[in-house]
Short mmCIF file of C-alpha atoms and ligand atoms in Angstrom, two decimals:
data_model
loop_
_atom_site.label_atom_id
_atom_site.label_comp_id
_atom_site.label_asym_id
_atom_site.label_seq_id
_atom_site.Cartn_x
_atom_site.Cartn_y
_atom_site.Cartn_z
CA UNK A 1 43.17 103.47 -128.81
CA UNK A 2 45.66 100.65 -129.28
CA UNK A 3 44.72 98.28 -132.08
CA UNK A 4 45.66 94.64 -131.71
CA UNK A 5 47.32 94.28 -135.12
CA UNK A 6 49.64 97.27 -135.06
CA UNK A 7 50.73 97.63 -131.41
CA UNK A 8 54.44 97.20 -130.65
CA UNK A 9 53.78 94.51 -128.00
CA UNK A 10 51.35 91.68 -128.67
CA UNK A 11 50.59 88.57 -126.63
CA UNK A 12 48.34 85.55 -127.18
CA UNK A 13 47.23 83.61 -124.07
CA UNK A 14 45.17 80.42 -124.48
CA UNK A 15 42.30 79.03 -122.43
CA UNK A 16 42.52 75.44 -121.27
CA UNK A 17 40.47 72.29 -121.14
CA UNK A 18 41.01 69.69 -118.44
CA UNK A 19 41.03 66.10 -119.71
CA UNK A 20 41.05 64.51 -116.27
CA UNK A 21 41.83 65.35 -112.64
CA UNK A 22 38.94 67.57 -111.57
CA UNK A 23 38.88 69.22 -108.16
CA UNK A 24 42.18 67.64 -107.24
CA UNK A 25 44.51 70.62 -107.71
CA UNK A 26 43.65 71.96 -104.24
CA UNK A 27 44.17 68.46 -102.80
CA UNK A 28 47.81 68.28 -103.98
CA UNK A 29 46.84 65.83 -106.75
CA UNK A 30 47.96 65.61 -110.37
CA UNK A 31 45.92 67.01 -113.26
CA UNK A 32 45.86 66.55 -117.04
CA UNK A 33 44.88 69.80 -118.74
CA UNK A 34 45.77 71.08 -122.20
CA UNK A 35 45.97 74.67 -123.43
CA UNK A 36 43.52 75.16 -126.31
CA UNK A 37 43.29 77.12 -129.53
CA UNK A 38 40.86 79.65 -128.07
CA UNK A 39 42.67 82.58 -126.61
CA UNK A 40 42.89 86.11 -125.31
CA UNK A 41 44.80 88.52 -127.58
CA UNK A 42 46.43 91.51 -125.96
CA UNK A 43 48.30 94.47 -127.38
CA UNK A 44 50.09 97.31 -125.65
CA UNK A 45 52.21 100.39 -125.97
CA UNK A 46 54.39 101.43 -123.01
CA UNK A 47 53.71 104.83 -121.45
CA UNK A 48 55.97 106.90 -119.24
CA UNK A 49 54.73 107.04 -115.65
CA UNK A 50 52.56 104.69 -113.66
CA UNK A 51 49.13 104.90 -115.23
CA UNK A 52 47.61 101.89 -116.99
CA UNK A 53 44.73 102.35 -119.43
CA UNK A 54 42.95 99.19 -120.53
CA UNK A 55 40.39 98.73 -123.27
CA UNK A 56 38.19 95.62 -123.01
CA UNK A 57 37.28 95.54 -126.69
CA UNK A 58 34.57 92.87 -126.37
CA UNK A 59 32.75 94.85 -123.69
CA UNK A 60 33.46 98.25 -125.21
CA UNK A 61 34.69 99.48 -121.83
CA UNK A 62 37.85 101.16 -120.66
CA UNK A 63 39.47 101.89 -117.35
CA UNK A 64 42.55 103.70 -116.10
CA UNK A 65 44.25 102.77 -112.84
CA UNK A 66 47.40 103.85 -111.05
CA UNK A 67 50.13 101.29 -110.33
CA UNK A 68 50.84 103.17 -107.10
CA UNK A 69 47.23 102.75 -105.89
CA UNK A 70 46.49 99.11 -106.72
CA UNK A 71 45.57 98.18 -103.15
CA UNK A 72 42.44 100.38 -103.40
CA UNK A 73 40.99 98.34 -106.28
CA UNK A 74 39.74 101.61 -107.80
CA UNK A 75 40.26 103.50 -111.02
CA UNK A 76 41.88 106.93 -111.13
CA UNK A 77 38.51 108.58 -110.39
CA UNK A 78 37.97 106.54 -107.21
CA UNK A 79 35.34 104.24 -108.80
CA UNK A 80 35.66 100.52 -107.92
CA UNK A 81 37.38 98.61 -110.72
CA UNK A 82 34.92 96.72 -112.95
CA UNK A 83 35.22 92.97 -112.38
CA UNK A 84 37.09 92.35 -115.67
CA UNK A 85 39.81 94.86 -114.69
CA UNK A 86 40.51 93.14 -111.38
CA UNK A 87 42.41 90.36 -113.19
CA UNK A 88 45.04 92.62 -114.82
CA UNK A 89 45.16 94.91 -111.78
CA UNK A 90 45.59 91.85 -109.54
CA UNK A 91 48.46 90.59 -111.66
CA UNK A 92 50.12 94.02 -111.44
CA UNK A 93 49.57 94.07 -107.66
CA UNK A 94 51.19 90.65 -107.17
CA UNK A 95 54.14 91.37 -109.48
CA UNK A 96 54.85 94.63 -107.65
CA UNK A 97 54.53 92.87 -104.29
CA UNK A 98 57.23 90.49 -105.49
CA UNK A 99 59.55 93.37 -106.24
CA UNK A 100 59.00 93.73 -109.98
CA UNK A 101 58.45 97.38 -110.81
CA UNK A 102 56.03 97.74 -113.71
CA UNK A 103 55.64 100.58 -116.12
CA UNK A 104 52.52 102.33 -117.31
CA UNK A 105 50.93 101.26 -120.57
CA UNK A 106 47.92 101.52 -122.76
CA UNK A 107 46.58 98.09 -123.69
CA UNK A 108 43.64 96.54 -125.51
CA UNK A 109 42.43 92.96 -125.31
CA UNK A 110 39.85 90.70 -126.87
CA UNK A 111 38.99 87.07 -126.23
CA UNK A 112 37.29 84.13 -127.91
CA UNK A 113 37.50 81.94 -124.80
CA UNK A 114 33.84 81.79 -123.70
CA UNK A 115 33.41 83.37 -120.27
CA UNK A 116 32.24 81.33 -117.29
CA UNK A 117 32.35 78.17 -119.41
CA UNK A 118 35.02 76.29 -117.47
CA UNK A 119 37.70 77.01 -120.09
CA UNK A 120 39.71 79.39 -117.89
CA UNK A 121 38.94 82.68 -119.58
CA UNK A 122 40.14 84.47 -116.42
CA UNK A 123 43.41 82.56 -116.14
CA UNK A 124 44.06 83.39 -119.80
CA UNK A 125 43.60 87.11 -119.05
CA UNK A 126 45.87 86.90 -116.00
CA UNK A 127 48.63 85.00 -117.74
CA UNK A 128 48.26 87.20 -120.82
CA UNK A 129 48.81 90.39 -118.82
CA UNK A 130 51.69 88.86 -116.86
CA UNK A 131 53.43 87.94 -120.13
CA UNK A 132 52.64 91.37 -121.60
CA UNK A 133 54.23 93.21 -118.65
CA UNK A 134 57.16 90.83 -118.84
CA UNK A 135 57.64 91.67 -122.53
CA UNK A 136 57.47 95.39 -121.73
CA UNK A 137 59.87 95.16 -118.79
CA UNK A 138 62.23 92.53 -120.16
CA UNK A 139 62.60 90.81 -116.76
CA UNK A 140 63.24 87.09 -116.37
CA UNK A 141 60.72 84.81 -114.67
CA UNK A 142 60.05 81.16 -115.42
CA UNK A 143 56.56 80.16 -116.48
CA UNK A 144 55.78 78.11 -113.40
CA UNK A 145 56.51 81.07 -111.12
CA UNK A 146 54.52 83.32 -113.42
CA UNK A 147 51.55 80.94 -113.15
CA UNK A 148 51.84 80.89 -109.35
CA UNK A 149 51.84 84.67 -109.21
CA UNK A 150 48.72 84.76 -111.38
CA UNK A 151 47.05 82.27 -109.04
CA UNK A 152 48.03 84.50 -106.13
CA UNK A 153 46.36 87.43 -107.90
CA UNK A 154 43.17 85.43 -108.30
CA UNK A 155 43.25 84.18 -104.68
CA UNK A 156 44.13 87.42 -102.94
CA UNK A 157 43.12 90.28 -105.23
CA UNK A 158 40.13 88.95 -107.17
CA UNK A 159 39.09 86.77 -104.20
CA UNK A 160 38.59 83.36 -105.84
CA UNK A 161 40.23 80.50 -103.98
CA UNK A 162 41.27 78.48 -107.07
CA UNK A 163 44.10 75.95 -107.39
CA UNK A 164 47.04 76.26 -109.78
CA UNK A 165 45.87 74.13 -112.71
CA UNK A 166 44.35 76.84 -114.90
CA UNK A 167 47.15 79.39 -114.76
CA UNK A 168 49.68 76.59 -115.12
CA UNK A 169 48.07 75.25 -118.31
CA UNK A 170 47.66 78.71 -119.88
CA UNK A 171 51.31 79.50 -119.20
CA UNK A 172 52.91 76.14 -120.05
CA UNK A 173 50.80 74.49 -122.76
CA UNK A 174 52.56 72.38 -125.38
CA UNK A 175 50.97 72.04 -128.84
CA UNK A 176 49.53 68.58 -129.46
CA UNK A 177 50.01 67.54 -125.83
CA UNK A 178 48.20 67.31 -122.53
CA UNK A 179 50.22 68.31 -119.46
CA UNK A 180 50.66 65.92 -116.58
CA UNK A 181 51.12 68.34 -113.70
CA UNK A 182 51.67 67.27 -110.11
CA UNK A 183 50.33 70.14 -108.04
CA UNK A 184 52.38 69.15 -104.98
CA UNK A 185 55.84 68.61 -106.40
CA UNK A 186 55.14 71.05 -109.27
CA UNK A 187 56.86 68.58 -111.58
CA UNK A 188 55.27 68.25 -114.97
CA UNK A 189 55.69 66.71 -118.38
CA UNK A 190 53.87 66.99 -121.67
CA UNK A 191 52.14 63.77 -122.72
CA UNK A 192 51.14 63.25 -126.35
CA UNK A 193 47.42 63.19 -127.08
CA UNK A 194 46.27 59.87 -128.54
CA UNK A 195 46.92 59.57 -132.26
CA UNK A 196 43.71 59.32 -134.26
CA UNK A 197 41.55 60.80 -131.49
CA UNK A 198 40.02 64.27 -131.52
CA UNK A 199 39.31 66.47 -128.51
CA UNK A 200 35.86 68.00 -128.91
CA UNK A 201 34.49 70.66 -126.58
CA UNK A 202 30.75 71.05 -126.07
CA UNK A 203 29.52 74.24 -124.44
CA UNK A 204 26.19 73.60 -122.72
CA UNK A 205 25.65 77.40 -122.66
CA UNK A 206 24.64 77.00 -119.03
CA UNK A 207 26.60 79.37 -116.82
CA UNK A 208 27.82 78.75 -113.31
CA UNK A 209 25.63 80.72 -110.95
CA UNK A 210 26.45 78.82 -107.75
CA UNK A 211 30.06 78.36 -108.59
CA UNK A 212 32.05 80.36 -106.04
CA UNK A 213 30.22 79.34 -102.88
CA UNK A 214 29.90 75.70 -103.95
CA UNK A 215 33.59 75.61 -104.90
CA UNK A 216 34.62 76.91 -101.50
CA UNK A 217 32.28 74.42 -99.79
CA UNK A 218 33.92 71.55 -101.68
CA UNK A 219 37.35 72.77 -100.63
CA UNK A 220 36.24 72.97 -97.01
CA UNK A 221 34.86 69.40 -97.14
CA UNK A 222 38.21 68.13 -98.43
CA UNK A 223 40.08 69.91 -95.65
CA UNK A 224 37.65 68.48 -93.11
CA UNK A 225 38.23 64.98 -94.50
CA UNK A 226 42.00 65.34 -94.12
CA UNK A 227 41.62 66.62 -90.56
CA UNK A 228 39.40 63.69 -89.57
CA UNK A 229 41.45 61.06 -91.41
CA UNK A 230 44.66 62.22 -89.73
CA UNK A 231 43.44 60.47 -86.56
CA UNK A 232 44.01 57.13 -88.31
CA UNK A 233 46.53 58.23 -90.95
CA UNK A 234 48.77 60.75 -89.15
CA UNK A 235 51.18 61.12 -92.03
CA UNK A 236 48.75 62.48 -94.60
CA UNK A 237 48.87 66.16 -95.52
CA UNK A 238 46.23 66.14 -98.25
CA UNK A 239 43.77 63.72 -99.84
CA UNK A 240 46.34 63.05 -102.50
CA UNK A 241 48.24 61.05 -99.85
CA UNK A 242 45.41 58.53 -99.39
CA UNK A 243 45.20 55.53 -101.74
CA UNK A 244 41.80 54.06 -102.66
CA UNK A 245 42.67 50.94 -100.61
CA UNK A 246 43.53 52.95 -97.49
CA UNK A 247 40.44 55.06 -97.95
CA UNK A 248 38.22 51.96 -98.06
CA UNK A 249 39.47 51.06 -94.57
CA UNK A 250 38.94 54.43 -92.93
CA UNK A 251 36.16 56.15 -94.86
CA UNK A 252 33.38 54.93 -92.52
CA UNK A 253 34.70 57.44 -89.97
CA UNK A 254 33.68 60.39 -92.11
CA UNK A 255 30.29 62.10 -92.15
CA UNK A 256 28.33 61.06 -95.27
CA UNK A 257 28.83 64.22 -97.37
CA UNK A 258 32.50 64.61 -96.49
CA UNK A 259 32.99 60.93 -97.32
CA UNK A 260 31.50 61.34 -100.79
CA UNK A 261 33.62 64.39 -101.55
CA UNK A 262 36.79 62.66 -100.35
CA UNK A 263 35.97 59.46 -102.24
CA UNK A 264 35.83 61.46 -105.47
CA UNK A 265 39.22 63.05 -104.85
CA UNK A 266 40.93 59.80 -103.86
CA UNK A 267 39.54 57.94 -106.90
CA UNK A 268 40.20 60.86 -109.26
CA UNK A 269 43.88 60.98 -108.23
CA UNK A 270 44.17 57.27 -109.05
CA UNK A 271 42.38 57.81 -112.37
CA UNK A 272 44.84 60.53 -113.38
CA UNK A 273 47.81 58.24 -112.70
CA UNK A 274 46.29 55.51 -114.82
CA UNK A 275 45.20 57.95 -117.53
CA UNK A 276 48.70 59.40 -117.90
CA UNK A 277 50.00 55.88 -118.48
CA UNK A 278 47.25 55.27 -121.04
CA UNK A 279 48.39 58.35 -122.93
CA UNK A 280 51.98 57.20 -122.86
CA UNK A 281 50.91 53.75 -124.11
CA UNK A 282 48.52 55.15 -126.71
CA UNK A 283 45.53 53.46 -125.05
CA UNK A 284 42.81 55.95 -125.98
CA UNK A 285 39.98 53.48 -125.29
CA UNK A 286 40.89 53.05 -121.60
CA UNK A 287 41.55 56.76 -121.27
CA UNK A 288 38.01 57.37 -122.50
CA UNK A 289 36.57 54.96 -119.94
CA UNK A 290 38.36 56.86 -117.20
CA UNK A 291 36.77 60.08 -118.48
CA UNK A 292 33.28 58.56 -118.19
CA UNK A 293 34.10 57.28 -114.70
CA UNK A 294 35.38 60.75 -113.75
CA UNK A 295 32.13 62.31 -114.87
CA UNK A 296 30.00 59.84 -112.90
CA UNK A 297 32.05 60.65 -109.82
CA UNK A 298 31.66 64.42 -110.29
CA UNK A 299 27.92 63.88 -110.73
CA UNK A 300 27.24 61.43 -107.89
CA UNK A 301 29.98 62.00 -105.31
CA UNK A 302 31.28 65.53 -105.77
CA UNK A 303 27.86 66.76 -106.94
CA UNK A 304 29.08 69.54 -109.22
CA UNK A 305 27.26 68.51 -112.39
CA UNK A 306 23.93 69.76 -113.69
CA UNK A 307 21.31 67.92 -115.83
CA UNK A 308 22.47 69.63 -119.04
CA UNK A 309 26.07 68.44 -118.59
CA UNK A 310 24.84 64.94 -117.72
CA UNK A 311 22.72 64.98 -120.87
CA UNK A 312 25.69 66.02 -123.02
CA UNK A 313 27.80 63.20 -121.58
CA UNK A 314 25.05 60.61 -122.03
CA UNK A 315 24.30 61.66 -125.59
CA UNK A 316 28.02 61.66 -126.39
CA UNK A 317 28.33 58.12 -125.04
CA UNK A 318 25.60 56.92 -127.38
CA UNK A 319 27.26 58.33 -130.52
CA UNK A 320 29.58 56.27 -132.75
CA UNK A 321 33.30 56.89 -132.28
CA UNK A 322 32.99 58.42 -128.78
CA UNK A 323 35.72 57.10 -126.50
CA UNK A 324 35.04 59.27 -123.46
CA UNK A 325 33.18 62.35 -122.22
CA UNK A 326 33.03 64.35 -119.01
CA UNK A 327 32.39 67.79 -117.65
CA UNK A 328 35.52 69.93 -117.64
CA UNK A 329 36.39 72.60 -115.10
CA UNK A 330 34.70 73.42 -111.81
CA UNK A 331 31.21 72.29 -112.91
CA UNK A 332 27.72 73.78 -112.38
CA UNK A 333 27.62 74.69 -116.06
CA UNK A 334 30.08 75.29 -118.85
CA UNK A 335 31.54 72.62 -121.07
CA UNK A 336 32.07 68.93 -121.53
CA UNK A 337 35.22 67.54 -123.09
CA UNK A 338 34.96 64.55 -125.42
CA UNK A 339 37.52 62.13 -126.81
CA UNK A 340 36.33 60.97 -130.22
CA UNK A 341 37.82 58.82 -132.95
CA UNK A 342 38.91 61.32 -135.58
CA UNK A 343 37.02 59.68 -138.42
CA UNK A 344 33.75 60.25 -136.55
CA UNK A 345 34.42 63.83 -135.43
CA UNK A 346 32.04 65.64 -137.83
CA UNK A 347 29.27 63.12 -137.33
CA UNK A 348 29.78 63.34 -133.56
CA UNK A 349 29.54 67.14 -133.51
CA UNK A 350 26.30 67.09 -135.53
CA UNK A 351 24.83 64.27 -133.40
CA UNK A 352 25.64 65.99 -130.12
CA UNK A 353 24.12 69.31 -131.20
CA UNK A 354 20.99 67.56 -132.40
CA UNK A 355 20.63 65.31 -129.35
CA UNK A 356 21.11 68.22 -126.94
CA UNK A 357 18.55 70.35 -128.77
CA UNK A 358 16.03 67.51 -128.61
CA UNK A 359 16.64 66.62 -125.00
CA UNK A 360 17.30 70.00 -123.37
CA UNK A 361 15.82 72.36 -125.95
CA UNK A 362 19.08 74.29 -126.05
CA UNK A 363 21.70 75.10 -128.64
CA UNK A 364 25.12 73.71 -127.69
CA UNK A 365 28.27 75.09 -129.27
CA UNK A 366 30.41 72.10 -130.18
CA UNK A 367 33.82 72.35 -131.78
CA UNK A 368 37.01 70.50 -132.46
CA UNK A 369 39.85 71.68 -130.30
CA UNK A 370 43.62 71.55 -130.75
CA UNK A 371 46.08 71.53 -127.89
CA UNK A 372 48.06 74.75 -128.09
CA UNK A 373 51.26 76.25 -126.75
CA UNK A 374 51.15 78.31 -123.59
CA UNK A 375 51.00 82.12 -123.79
CA UNK A 376 53.44 83.69 -126.24
CA UNK A 377 54.66 87.07 -127.41
CA UNK A 378 53.97 87.76 -131.08
CA UNK A 379 56.67 89.39 -133.11
C1 LIG B 401 38.51 75.72 -111.41
C2 LIG B 401 39.71 76.16 -110.60
C3 LIG B 401 40.84 75.13 -110.74
C4 LIG B 401 40.33 73.71 -110.42
C5 LIG B 401 39.05 73.41 -111.19
C6 LIG B 401 38.42 72.10 -110.79
O1 LIG B 401 38.81 75.72 -112.77
O2 LIG B 401 40.18 77.41 -111.04
O3 LIG B 401 41.92 75.49 -109.90
O4 LIG B 401 40.16 73.54 -109.03
O5 LIG B 401 38.07 74.43 -111.00
O6 LIG B 401 39.24 71.05 -111.16
#
């Protein structure tokens, strides 16, 4: 079996946290994620032929599939691929569909990005394998295209209808920076994180059971809103095209639930614009307020929070040094992200763990996080 330390090809692919801009990446809006210092580590040795053997070290499982039989989503014995193997197989499938011929390999991987926690453990696996195959094959492909191909794998091979934010952040992260990424124009720029403020992640340990169906329902509500609003605003293509002022004039035409969902998206797009300026002006206090407002909107309008995440955000807000807190990722479980004055970071972490244990009788995992580079090849 390939060991991570000694293999000839080694890749590190980070997870991501989203600071603001939730559920806007499938509405053409802009997002503000950062790659984080929790990552998937992959190692491989090329093999002649077209067979790929993968070892999921954390699960103690292995699978072998044939690059000529990817469409079947089965291993070489005709057994359906285990869910973890669909991400690398999906990446291989998309790359081959785009004319890149891959070679067989034996690879191992391990991850310390918690799974199902809203920190993009799957995007990290996808991007990691894409970069690994790229290192093996030596072909050229820019990171934005690579991220889009990984998203395509998730949409069409794994079957999750996600936007582009996660794969983008895992592929393009910049150490010490958040990424302002416009999911329509695909233009992006790194923005420095506020000096003197720490990013702290709190894992509620609640996992997203409803996630896929609720995610698709939210997407459908947004599409419905655009369709209905086009009667009054014929030039809009997505909710990102509607300003809060315009929305106030036309929103009464929408059914109540669709109106709430759309209100979140319209406001969240405006919050991201303001937040990016705050980062550029070093205004961490206002940025933090926008995070709290984003959480309230996800809780009350988009309805993707759960009591445990609300509790974490409320407790955070009561602790000294906390500038902002919100759920991060799709919701229904997972993590909150907190912006905290650096001097208070240790005290904050202890206070949040204690408060959560008292209020929810659960053990949160809370840790300081550093914005990392996007996936890289180790030499
Ligand atoms: C998941 C999806 C992303 C994005 C977020 C919500 O992480 O994979 O594309 O839609 O939810 O912001």
